[in-house]
CSV table of C-alpha atoms in Angstrom, one decimal:
chain,number,residue,atom,x,y,z
A,1,MET,CA,-2.7,10.1,16.9
A,2,ALA,CA,-1.7,11.1,20.4
A,3,ILE,CA,-1.2,14.7,19.0
A,4,PHE,CA,-4.2,15.3,17.0
A,5,ILE,CA,-7.0,17.0,19.0
A,6,ASP,CA,-9.6,15.1,20.6
A,7,GLU,CA,-12.5,17.0,19.0
A,8,CYS,CA,-16.1,15.1,20.5
A,9,THR,CA,-14.8,16.2,23.9
A,10,ASP,CA,-18.1,17.4,25.6
A,11,MET,CA,-16.8,20.3,27.8
A,12,THR,CA,-19.6,21.1,29.2
A,13,ALA,CA,-20.7,18.1,30.5
A,14,VAL,CA,-17.9,18.0,32.8
A,15,GLU,CA,-17.7,21.3,34.2
A,16,GLN,CA,-21.5,20.4,34.9
A,17,ASN,CA,-20.6,17.3,36.4
A,18,GLU,CA,-18.0,19.1,38.8
A,19,ASN,CA,-21.1,20.8,40.6
A,20,ARG,CA,-22.7,17.5,41.1
A,21,ASP,CA,-23.0,15.2,44.0
A,22,PHE,CA,-22.2,12.0,42.8
A,23,GLY,CA,-22.9,10.5,46.6
A,24,GLU,CA,-20.2,7.7,48.0
A,25,SER,CA,-18.7,5.2,46.5
A,26,ILE,CA,-18.7,1.8,48.7
A,27,ARG,CA,-15.6,-0.9,49.1
A,28,ASP,CA,-18.2,-4.2,49.4
A,29,PRO,CA,-21.2,-5.5,48.1
A,30,ILE,CA,-24.2,-4.4,50.3
A,31,ASP,CA,-26.7,-7.8,51.0
A,32,VAL,CA,-30.5,-6.6,50.6
A,33,LYS,CA,-31.8,-9.1,53.0
A,34,ARG,CA,-29.7,-8.2,55.5
A,35,LEU,CA,-29.8,-4.5,54.8
A,36,ARG,CA,-33.7,-4.9,55.3
A,37,GLY,CA,-33.6,-7.0,58.4
A,38,GLU,CA,-33.6,-5.7,62.1
A,39,GLU,CA,-29.6,-5.5,62.2
A,40,GLY,CA,-28.6,-3.6,59.2
A,41,VAL,CA,-25.5,-3.7,57.4
A,42,ILE,CA,-22.0,-2.2,58.2
A,43,PHE,CA,-20.1,-0.9,55.1
A,44,ASP,CA,-17.0,1.3,54.2
A,45,VAL,CA,-16.8,4.2,51.9
A,46,ASP,CA,-13.6,4.5,49.6
A,47,GLU,CA,-12.7,7.9,50.4
A,48,MET,CA,-10.2,8.4,47.3
A,49,GLU,CA,-13.3,7.8,44.7
A,50,SER,CA,-16.2,9.5,47.0
A,51,GLY,CA,-18.3,11.6,44.9
A,52,MET,CA,-16.4,11.1,41.6
A,53,PRO,CA,-18.6,9.9,38.3
A,54,GLU,CA,-17.2,7.1,36.7
A,55,SER,CA,-16.6,8.7,33.7
A,56,ILE,CA,-13.5,11.3,35.7
A,57,LYS,CA,-12.3,8.2,37.7
A,58,PRO,CA,-8.0,8.3,37.0
A,59,VAL,CA,-7.1,5.5,34.9
A,60,PRO,CA,-3.7,3.7,35.7
A,61,TYR,CA,-1.8,4.6,33.4
A,62,LYS,CA,-0.3,1.9,31.0
A,63,ASN,CA,1.7,2.0,28.1
A,64,TYR,CA,0.6,0.5,24.8
A,65,PHE,CA,4.7,0.0,23.0
A,66,GLU,CA,6.4,-3.4,23.1
A,67,LYS,CA,8.9,-3.4,26.3
A,68,GLU,CA,11.7,-4.2,23.7
A,69,ASP,CA,10.9,-1.3,21.6
A,70,VAL,CA,10.1,1.1,24.6
A,71,MET,CA,13.7,0.7,25.4
A,72,LYS,CA,15.5,1.7,22.7
A,73,TYR,CA,13.8,5.5,22.9
A,74,LEU,CA,14.4,5.4,27.2
A,75,ASN,CA,15.6,9.5,28.5
A,76,PRO,CA,17.2,9.5,31.8
A,77,GLU,CA,16.9,13.2,31.6
A,78,CYS,CA,13.0,13.0,32.3
A,79,LEU,CA,14.2,11.4,35.3
A,80,GLY,CA,16.5,14.0,36.1
A,81,VAL,CA,20.0,11.9,35.8
A,82,GLY,CA,22.2,12.5,33.0
A,83,GLY,CA,21.6,16.6,32.9
A,84,GLU,CA,23.0,19.3,34.7
A,85,ALA,CA,25.4,18.5,37.4
A,86,THR,CA,23.8,20.8,40.7
A,87,ASP,CA,22.5,20.1,44.6
A,88,SER,CA,19.3,22.3,44.0
A,89,ASN,CA,16.0,20.2,44.4
A,90,GLU,CA,14.7,21.4,41.3
A,91,SER,CA,12.5,19.4,39.0
A,92,PRO,CA,13.9,17.7,35.8
A,93,PHE,CA,12.0,19.4,32.9
A,94,ARG,CA,12.9,22.8,35.5
A,95,LEU,CA,16.6,21.7,34.9
A,96,MET,CA,16.2,21.7,31.0
A,97,ALA,CA,14.5,24.5,30.8
A,98,ARG,CA,17.6,26.8,32.1
A,99,ARG,CA,19.8,25.7,28.8
A,100,MET,CA,16.4,26.3,26.1
A,101,THR,CA,15.2,29.1,24.2
A,102,ASP,CA,11.6,30.9,24.4
A,103,ILE,CA,10.0,30.6,21.4
A,104,SER,CA,6.5,31.1,22.6
A,105,ASP,CA,5.5,33.6,20.1
A,106,TYR,CA,1.9,34.8,20.8
A,107,PHE,CA,1.4,32.5,23.6
A,108,PRO,CA,2.6,32.4,27.2
A,109,VAL,CA,6.2,33.6,28.0
A,110,GLY,CA,7.6,30.0,28.5
A,111,SER,CA,5.0,28.1,27.0
A,112,VAL,CA,7.3,26.9,24.3
A,113,LEU,CA,10.5,26.3,25.4
A,114,LYS,CA,13.2,25.0,22.5
A,115,GLU,CA,16.8,22.8,22.4
A,116,THR,CA,18.2,22.6,19.0
A,117,ILE,CA,20.3,19.0,19.1
A,118,THR,CA,21.1,19.1,15.5
A,119,PRO,CA,20.9,21.9,13.4
A,120,GLY,CA,19.1,21.9,10.0
A,121,ASP,CA,19.8,22.5,6.4
A,122,GLY,CA,18.1,24.9,3.9
A,123,HIS,CA,15.5,27.6,5.1
A,124,LEU,CA,12.6,27.6,8.0
A,125,VAL,CA,9.5,26.0,7.2
A,126,PRO,CA,6.7,27.5,5.0
A,127,GLU,CA,3.9,28.7,7.4
A,128,SER,CA,1.4,26.0,5.2
A,129,ALA,CA,3.5,23.2,4.3
A,130,PHE,CA,2.6,20.2,4.7
A,131,VAL,CA,5.8,18.2,7.2
A,132,THR,CA,6.7,14.8,8.1
A,133,ILE,CA,8.3,14.7,11.1
A,134,HIS,CA,9.3,11.8,14.0
A,135,TYR,CA,8.8,12.9,17.6
A,136,ASN,CA,9.8,11.2,21.1
A,137,MET,CA,6.9,12.7,23.8
A,138,TYR,CA,7.5,12.2,27.5
A,139,HIS,CA,5.7,13.2,30.8
A,140,GLU,CA,8.1,14.3,34.1
A,141,PHE,CA,9.6,11.8,36.1
A,142,ALA,CA,8.8,9.0,33.4
A,143,ASP,CA,11.6,7.7,31.4
A,144,GLU,CA,9.5,5.7,29.2
A,145,PRO,CA,7.9,8.1,25.9
A,146,MET,CA,4.1,8.1,26.7
A,147,ASP,CA,3.9,8.4,22.6
A,148,SER,CA,6.6,7.5,19.3
A,149,THR,CA,5.9,7.9,15.8
A,150,TYR,CA,9.1,5.9,16.4
A,151,LEU,CA,7.1,3.2,17.9
A,152,ARG,CA,4.1,3.1,16.3
A,153,ARG,CA,6.5,3.0,12.7
A,154,ARG,CA,5.1,5.8,10.9
A,155,PRO,CA,5.6,9.4,11.1
A,156,GLU,CA,3.1,12.0,11.8
A,157,ARG,CA,2.3,14.0,8.4
A,158,PHE,CA,-0.3,17.3,9.3
A,159,ARG,CA,-0.2,21.7,7.3
A,160,LEU,CA,1.0,23.7,9.9
A,161,ASN,CA,-1.2,26.3,11.1
A,162,ALA,CA,-3.9,24.6,9.9
A,163,GLY,CA,-5.4,23.1,12.9
A,164,ARG,CA,-4.6,19.2,12.8
A,165,VAL,CA,-1.9,19.1,15.8
A,166,TRP,CA,-1.4,21.0,19.3
A,167,PRO,CA,-0.9,24.5,19.2
A,168,GLY,CA,2.3,24.3,20.6
A,169,VAL,CA,4.0,21.6,18.2
A,170,ASP,CA,2.8,24.1,15.2
A,171,VAL,CA,4.8,26.8,16.9
A,172,ALA,CA,7.7,24.2,17.8
A,173,VAL,CA,8.1,22.9,13.9
A,174,SER,CA,7.6,25.8,12.3
A,175,THR,CA,10.9,27.0,13.8
A,176,MET,CA,12.9,24.1,12.2
A,177,ARG,CA,14.8,23.2,8.8
A,178,LEU,CA,15.0,20.3,6.9
A,179,GLY,CA,16.9,17.7,9.1
A,180,GLU,CA,16.4,19.5,12.4
A,181,ALA,CA,16.3,17.5,15.5
A,182,ALA,CA,15.7,19.6,19.0
A,183,ARG,CA,13.8,19.8,21.7
A,184,PHE,CA,10.7,21.2,23.4
A,185,LEU,CA,9.2,21.7,26.6
A,186,LEU,CA,5.1,22.4,25.8
A,187,ALA,CA,3.1,23.9,28.8
A,188,PRO,CA,-0.2,22.7,29.2
A,189,GLU,CA,-2.0,26.3,28.2
A,190,VAL,CA,-0.2,25.1,24.2
A,191,VAL,CA,-1.2,21.5,24.5
A,192,ALA,CA,-4.3,20.0,25.7
A,193,GLY,CA,-5.3,23.2,28.1
A,194,GLN,CA,-5.4,22.3,32.0
A,195,LEU,CA,-8.0,19.7,31.7
A,196,GLY,CA,-5.9,17.3,29.8
A,197,VAL,CA,-7.0,14.4,27.8
A,198,GLY,CA,-8.1,10.9,29.6
A,199,PRO,CA,-4.7,9.5,31.9
A,200,ARG,CA,-2.5,9.2,29.0
A,201,MET,CA,-2.4,13.7,28.6
A,202,PRO,CA,-2.5,14.7,32.2
A,203,PRO,CA,-2.8,18.6,32.4
A,204,ALA,CA,1.1,19.2,32.1
A,205,THR,CA,4.4,20.5,30.7
A,206,THR,CA,5.5,17.6,28.5
A,207,LEU,CA,9.2,17.0,26.6
A,208,TRP,CA,8.5,16.8,23.4
A,209,VAL,CA,11.6,15.5,20.8
A,210,ILE,CA,10.7,16.3,17.2
A,211,VAL,CA,12.8,15.6,13.8
A,212,LEU,CA,11.3,16.8,11.3
A,213,GLU,CA,12.3,15.0,7.8
A,214,ASN,CA,10.6,16.5,5.0
A,215,PHE,CA,8.3,19.3,3.9
A,216,GLN,CA,6.4,20.4,0.4
A,217,ASP,CA,5.3,23.8,0.3
A,218,VAL,CA,1.9,23.6,-1.1
A,219,GLN,CA,1.5,27.6,-2.2
A,220,PRO,CA,2.1,26.7,-6.1
A,221,THR,CA,-0.3,23.9,-5.8
A,222,GLU,CA,-3.2,25.4,-4.5
A,223,ASP,CA,-2.6,28.2,-6.9
A,224,TYR,CA,-2.9,25.5,-9.3
A,225,TYR,CA,-6.1,24.7,-8.0
A,226,SER,CA,-7.5,27.9,-7.5
A,227,MET,CA,-7.9,29.2,-11.1
A,228,ASP,CA,-9.9,28.4,-13.5
A,229,GLU,CA,-9.1,26.5,-17.1
A,230,TYR,CA,-8.3,29.9,-18.8
A,231,GLU,CA,-6.0,30.7,-16.3
A,232,ARG,CA,-4.8,27.9,-16.1
A,233,ARG,CA,-3.4,27.5,-20.2
A,234,ALA,CA,-2.0,30.9,-19.8
A,235,LEU,CA,0.4,29.7,-17.6
A,236,THR,CA,4.1,28.7,-19.3
A,237,PHE,CA,5.1,25.5,-18.3
A,238,SER,CA,7.6,26.8,-15.6
A,239,GLN,CA,4.6,28.0,-14.0
A,240,VAL,CA,3.2,25.1,-14.4
A,241,LYS,CA,5.8,22.8,-13.5
A,242,ARG,CA,6.5,24.2,-9.8
A,243,ALA,CA,2.6,23.3,-9.2
A,244,PHE,CA,3.3,19.8,-10.7
A,245,MET,CA,6.6,19.1,-8.5
A,246,THR,CA,5.4,19.9,-5.9
A,247,GLU,CA,2.9,17.2,-6.1
A,248,LYS,CA,5.9,14.7,-7.6
A,249,ASP,CA,7.5,15.3,-4.3
A,250,TYR,CA,5.2,14.8,-1.5
A,251,GLY,CA,4.2,11.5,-3.9
A,252,ASN,CA,8.2,10.7,-3.5
A,253,ASP,CA,8.1,11.1,0.4
A,254,LEU,CA,5.1,8.3,1.0
A,255,TYR,CA,6.3,6.0,-1.1
A,256,LYS,CA,9.8,6.4,0.8
A,257,HIS,CA,7.3,5.6,4.1
A,258,LYS,CA,6.0,2.6,2.0
A,259,GLN,CA,2.2,4.2,1.9
A,260,PHE,CA,2.2,3.5,-1.5
A,261,ASP,CA,-1.9,4.4,-2.4
A,262,TRP,CA,-1.4,7.7,-1.1
A,263,ALA,CA,1.3,7.7,-3.2
A,264,PHE,CA,-0.4,6.8,-6.1
A,265,LYS,CA,-2.9,9.9,-5.6
A,266,LYS,CA,-0.2,12.5,-6.0
A,267,TYR,CA,0.9,10.9,-8.6
A,268,LEU,CA,-2.4,11.6,-10.3
A,269,LYS,CA,-2.7,14.6,-9.6
A,270,ALA,CA,0.6,15.6,-11.1
A,271,ILE,CA,-0.3,13.5,-13.8
A,272,HIS,CA,-3.5,15.6,-14.4
A,273,ILE,CA,-1.6,18.7,-13.9
A,274,VAL,CA,1.3,17.8,-16.5
A,275,GLU,CA,-1.4,16.3,-19.1
A,276,ASP,CA,-3.0,19.9,-19.0
A,277,CYS,CA,-0.5,22.5,-19.8
A,278,THR,CA,0.1,24.2,-23.2
A,279,LEU,CA,3.1,24.2,-24.9
A,280,GLN,CA,4.7,27.2,-26.4
A,281,SER,CA,8.2,25.5,-27.5
A,282,GLU,CA,10.2,22.5,-28.3
A,283,GLU,CA,12.3,23.0,-25.2
A,284,GLU,CA,9.1,22.5,-23.1
A,285,GLN,CA,8.6,20.0,-25.0
A,286,THR,CA,11.1,18.1,-23.9
A,287,ASP,CA,11.1,19.0,-20.6
A,288,TRP,CA,7.3,18.1,-20.6
A,289,TYR,CA,8.5,15.0,-22.1
A,290,LYS,CA,11.6,13.6,-18.7
A,291,CYS,CA,8.1,14.7,-16.4
A,292,SER,CA,6.1,13.1,-18.1
A,293,GLN,CA,8.1,10.1,-18.0
A,294,VAL,CA,9.6,10.2,-14.1
A,295,VAL,CA,6.2,10.6,-13.1
A,296,TYR,CA,4.3,7.7,-15.1
A,297,SER,CA,7.6,5.7,-13.8
A,298,ASN,CA,6.7,6.3,-10.8
A,299,ALA,CA,3.1,5.5,-11.2
A,300,ALA,CA,3.9,2.4,-12.3
A,301,LEU,CA,5.6,1.5,-9.5
A,302,CYS,CA,3.1,2.3,-6.9
A,303,ALA,CA,0.7,0.1,-8.9
A,304,TYR,CA,3.0,-2.4,-8.7
A,305,LYS,CA,4.0,-2.5,-4.9
A,306,MET,CA,-0.2,-2.4,-5.0
A,307,GLU,CA,-0.1,-5.8,-6.9
A,308,GLU,CA,-3.0,-3.1,-9.6
A,309,TRP,CA,-1.4,-5.4,-12.5
A,310,GLN,CA,-3.4,-3.9,-15.2
A,311,LYS,CA,-2.3,0.1,-13.6
A,312,VAL,CA,0.8,-1.4,-14.2
A,313,LEU,CA,1.0,-1.6,-17.8
A,314,ARG,CA,-1.7,1.7,-18.4
A,315,TYR,CA,1.2,3.8,-17.3
A,316,THR,CA,4.4,1.7,-18.5
A,317,ASN,CA,2.6,1.4,-22.0
A,318,LYS,CA,2.4,5.3,-21.8
A,319,VAL,CA,6.0,5.4,-21.2
A,320,ILE,CA,7.4,2.3,-23.8
A,321,TYR,CA,4.9,3.6,-26.4
A,322,ASN,CA,3.8,7.4,-26.2
A,323,ILE,CA,7.0,9.1,-24.6
A,324,PRO,CA,10.0,9.6,-27.6
A,325,VAL,CA,12.8,8.5,-25.1
A,326,ALA,CA,16.2,5.8,-25.9
A,327,ASP,CA,15.1,2.5,-24.7
A,328,LYS,CA,18.1,2.2,-21.8
A,329,GLU,CA,15.6,4.9,-19.8
A,330,LYS,CA,12.4,2.9,-20.3
A,331,VAL,CA,14.8,-0.5,-19.0
A,332,LYS,CA,12.0,-0.1,-15.8
A,333,CYS,CA,9.0,0.4,-17.2
A,334,PHE,CA,9.6,-2.8,-19.4
A,335,TYR,CA,10.9,-4.8,-16.4
A,336,LEU,CA,7.0,-3.8,-14.6
A,337,ALA,CA,5.8,-4.5,-17.8
A,338,GLY,CA,7.1,-8.1,-18.0
A,339,LYS,CA,6.4,-8.7,-14.5
A,340,ALA,CA,2.8,-7.4,-14.7
A,341,LYS,CA,2.0,-9.5,-18.1
A,342,ARG,CA,3.7,-12.4,-16.3
A,343,MET,CA,1.1,-12.5,-13.6
A,344,LYS,CA,-2.2,-11.8,-15.5
A,345,GLY,CA,-0.6,-14.9,-17.6
A,346,ASP,CA,0.3,-13.2,-20.6
A,347,TYR,CA,3.8,-14.7,-20.7
A,348,ARG,CA,4.4,-13.9,-24.5
A,349,GLY,CA,4.0,-10.9,-23.7
A,350,ALA,CA,6.2,-10.7,-20.5
A,351,ARG,CA,8.8,-12.7,-22.3
A,352,HIS,CA,8.9,-10.0,-24.7
A,353,ALA,CA,9.2,-7.1,-22.0
A,354,LEU,CA,11.6,-9.1,-20.2
A,355,ILE,CA,13.7,-10.0,-23.2
A,356,LYS,CA,14.0,-6.1,-24.1
A,357,ALA,CA,15.1,-4.6,-20.5
A,358,GLN,CA,18.0,-7.8,-20.3
A,359,ARG,CA,18.9,-6.2,-23.6
A,360,ILE,CA,19.8,-3.0,-22.3
A,361,LYS,CA,20.7,-5.0,-18.7
A,362,PRO,CA,21.9,-8.2,-19.4
A,363,TYR,CA,23.1,-8.5,-16.0
A,364,ASP,CA,20.7,-7.1,-13.7
A,365,GLN,CA,19.7,-9.6,-10.8
A,366,CYS,CA,15.8,-8.6,-10.7
A,367,ILE,CA,14.8,-8.9,-14.3
A,368,ASN,CA,17.3,-12.6,-14.9
A,369,ASN,CA,15.3,-13.5,-11.8
A,370,GLU,CA,12.0,-12.4,-13.4
A,371,LEU,CA,13.2,-14.5,-16.6
A,372,ASN,CA,14.1,-17.7,-14.3
A,373,GLU,CA,10.4,-16.9,-12.8
A,374,LEU,CA,8.4,-17.0,-16.0
A,375,GLU,CA,10.2,-19.8,-17.6
A,376,LYS,CA,8.8,-21.9,-14.1
A,377,ASP,CA,5.3,-20.7,-15.2
A,378,VAL,CA,5.6,-21.8,-18.3
A,379,ALA,CA,6.4,-25.3,-17.7
A,380,LYS,CA,3.9,-25.7,-14.9
A,381,PHE,CA,1.3,-24.5,-17.5
A,382,GLU,CA,2.5,-26.4,-20.1
A,383,GLN,CA,1.8,-29.5,-17.7
A,384,PHE,CA,-1.4,-28.7,-16.9
A,385,GLU,CA,-2.6,-28.4,-20.3
A,386,LYS,CA,-1.2,-31.9,-21.0
A,387,VAL,CA,-3.2,-33.1,-17.8
A,388,MET,CA,-5.9,-31.5,-19.2
A,389,CYS,CA,-6.0,-32.4,-22.5
A,390,LYS,CA,-5.5,-36.3,-21.4
A,391,ASN,CA,-8.4,-35.7,-19.8
A,392,ILE,CA,-10.7,-34.9,-21.9
A,393,PHE,CA,-10.0,-36.6,-25.0
A,394,GLY,CA,-9.2,-39.9,-22.5
A,395,GLU,CA,-12.6,-39.7,-21.3
A,396,SER,CA,-14.5,-39.1,-25.4
A,397,SER,CA,-12.4,-42.3,-25.8
A,398,GLY,CA,-13.4,-44.3,-22.9
A,399,LYS,CA,-17.2,-43.5,-23.6
A,400,SER,CA,-16.8,-44.4,-27.4
A,401,GLY,CA,-15.4,-47.6,-26.8
A,402,ARG,CA,-18.7,-48.0,-24.1
A,403,GLY,CA,-21.0,-47.3,-27.3
A,404,SER,CA,-19.9,-50.1,-29.7
A,405,GLY,CA,-20.6,-53.6,-29.4
A,406,ASP,CA,-18.9,-56.7,-28.6
A,407,GLN,CA,-16.8,-57.2,-31.7
A,408,SER,CA,-16.3,-53.8,-31.7
A,409,GLY,CA,-14.1,-54.2,-28.5
A,410,GLU,CA,-12.6,-57.1,-29.7
A,411,THR,CA,-11.4,-55.9,-32.6
A,412,ARG,CA,-9.6,-52.7,-29.9
A,413,SER,CA,-8.4,-55.5,-28.1
A,414,HIS,CA,-6.8,-56.9,-30.9
A,415,GLY,CA,-5.7,-53.3,-32.1
A,416,ASP,CA,-4.3,-52.2,-28.9
A,417,LYS,CA,-1.9,-55.6,-28.2
A,418,ASP,CA,-0.7,-54.7,-32.3
A,419,GLN,CA,0.0,-51.1,-31.0
A,420,PHE,CA,2.1,-52.4,-28.0
A,421,GLY,CA,3.7,-55.3,-30.0
A,422,ASP,CA,1.8,-58.7,-28.2
A,423,ASN,CA,2.0,-60.8,-31.3
A,424,ARG,CA,4.0,-59.8,-33.8
A,425,ALA,CA,7.3,-61.5,-35.0
A,426,PRO,CA,10.5,-60.4,-36.5
A,427,SER,CA,10.7,-60.0,-39.7
A,428,ALA,CA,13.8,-60.8,-41.8
A,429,ASP,CA,15.2,-57.4,-42.5
A,430,GLY,CA,15.6,-57.0,-38.8
A,431,GLY,CA,11.5,-55.1,-38.7
A,432,LEU,CA,8.2,-56.5,-37.4
A,433,SER,CA,6.3,-57.9,-39.8
A,434,GLY,CA,2.4,-57.9,-39.6
A,435,LYS,CA,0.4,-54.1,-40.4
A,436,SER,CA,1.9,-51.3,-39.1
A,437,PRO,CA,0.2,-50.1,-35.5
A,438,VAL,CA,-1.5,-47.1,-36.8
A,439,SER,CA,-3.2,-48.6,-39.6
A,440,ASP,CA,-4.7,-51.0,-37.8
A,441,HIS,CA,-5.6,-48.8,-34.8
A,442,SER,CA,-7.2,-46.1,-37.7
A,443,THR,CA,-8.9,-49.4,-39.6
A,444,ALA,CA,-10.6,-50.3,-35.8
A,445,LEU,CA,-11.5,-47.2,-35.1
A,446,ASP,CA,-13.3,-46.6,-38.3
A,447,SER,CA,-14.9,-50.3,-38.4
A,448,ARG,CA,-16.3,-49.2,-35.5
A,449,SER,CA,-17.3,-45.6,-36.2
A,450,PRO,CA,-20.8,-44.6,-35.7
A,451,ALA,CA,-20.9,-41.7,-37.8
A,452,ALA,CA,-19.7,-44.0,-40.6
A,453,ASP,CA,-22.0,-46.3,-40.3
A,454,HIS,CA,-24.9,-43.7,-40.4
A,455,SER,CA,-23.4,-42.4,-43.4
A,456,ALA,CA,-23.3,-45.8,-45.0
A,457,THR,CA,-26.8,-46.6,-43.7
A,458,LEU,CA,-27.8,-43.0,-45.6
A,459,ALA,CA,-26.2,-44.0,-49.0
A,460,SER,CA,-27.9,-47.1,-49.5
A,461,HIS,CA,-31.3,-46.1,-48.9
A,462,SER,CA,-30.7,-42.4,-50.4
A,463,PRO,CA,-33.6,-42.0,-53.1
A,464,LYS,CA,-30.8,-40.3,-55.6
A,465,THR,CA,-29.0,-43.1,-55.6
A,466,ASP,CA,-31.4,-45.1,-56.8
A,467,GLN,CA,-32.8,-42.7,-59.7
A,468,SER,CA,-29.6,-42.5,-61.2
A,469,ALA,CA,-28.9,-45.9,-60.8
A,470,ALA,CA,-32.3,-45.8,-62.8
A,471,LEU,CA,-31.3,-43.6,-65.3
A,472,ALA,CA,-28.1,-45.2,-66.4
A,473,SER,CA,-29.2,-48.6,-66.8
A,474,ARG,CA,-31.9,-46.7,-69.6
A,475,SER,CA,-29.0,-45.1,-70.8
A,476,PRO,CA,-28.8,-45.2,-74.5
A,477,LEU,CA,-25.8,-45.2,-74.6
A,478,THR,CA,-25.1,-47.9,-72.5
A,479,ASP,CA,-26.9,-49.8,-75.3
């Protein structure tokens, strides 16, 4: 990220390179054979790159964003166009500085200048808050942004006064309110220093157009985590709720910007806070139920966005079965549970959950669409079952037929003809004469059943049968 400090820069090596003699650079390659000969070689020296090592040679600036997107954020004031009408020969940034306010704080005078574009609401950002900003950064005499969170399609998040960004950016954002937009001129001393960072950050004044989108005061959470278990147990629910709301609100902001994995982690922290608290009254119990329902539902929604269906069911079940609130407040959880069960193949459970959601909101388009998708999946699964069963039982029947003799084959052929009505004549009452095709088919199957033949053979040779017959013949009653 452009505004983060590059901690890997070896300043000592750069300072040492400045005092070394790197020789001269030549424009064309040298023929070694001619160099060894008597004539020698004449070559030209590149004076622009003479004495400069490869590691610190200037590299042409390249814009890494799409041209069509860059055109939306052009700033003609950086070229001296569209600003104050003046006949002086002052640079564009000097003209901007005239109407700005010095907020340099403990830095040299004029290091950080500010001009408010859109005023914000509420109080100033707390000193150690986590902030979410969008910005465009410009060089002088260049109307295209050198760096932009808008072009990267992702806002910047960091903690103030924690050394995560340039010192000038910390000072600038610390003077803003929620929703405020402002311009800042930052001297090189409060950004990348006198040496700069590569070709994209030269040692020059830069213009920053910053919008403060959101911030979270993390002090309540830090105070909570700094306590041991016994101190946390002694807190009232209102004190615990401050830390809970901090984590939940931060998760909401991350979810808003589609960072679902990070939002889910914040919701888990909020869940741990609210589950570890001690309640002392029925009012606190009611408030606890509301907080738990919100954070469980939000965690389930993040898991749904990440397509982690088991986690969806885990947190929706907490709301459905553990939170004593009306069903109309659980409709989102019923819908998410139905979706997750459908994706896991539990069609009966999915139908049960979605029907409950539909009863609460019968005209909700999302619920009705999900029910339609469920019906399609059920139809596909039933068709798949039919094909599988047909393949399985058809294969077993074929194997039985191949294992029988010719007579069995003839019997099966005759049964098949009877079944399809090839050899049957109409009877007097308009029916079909002959035996029932089911009976014929069953008889044919019984006649060629290996199990039946084997049982009959065993019965005929059973010693118990012979012994019983002998005893019967000698019975005095028979005599």
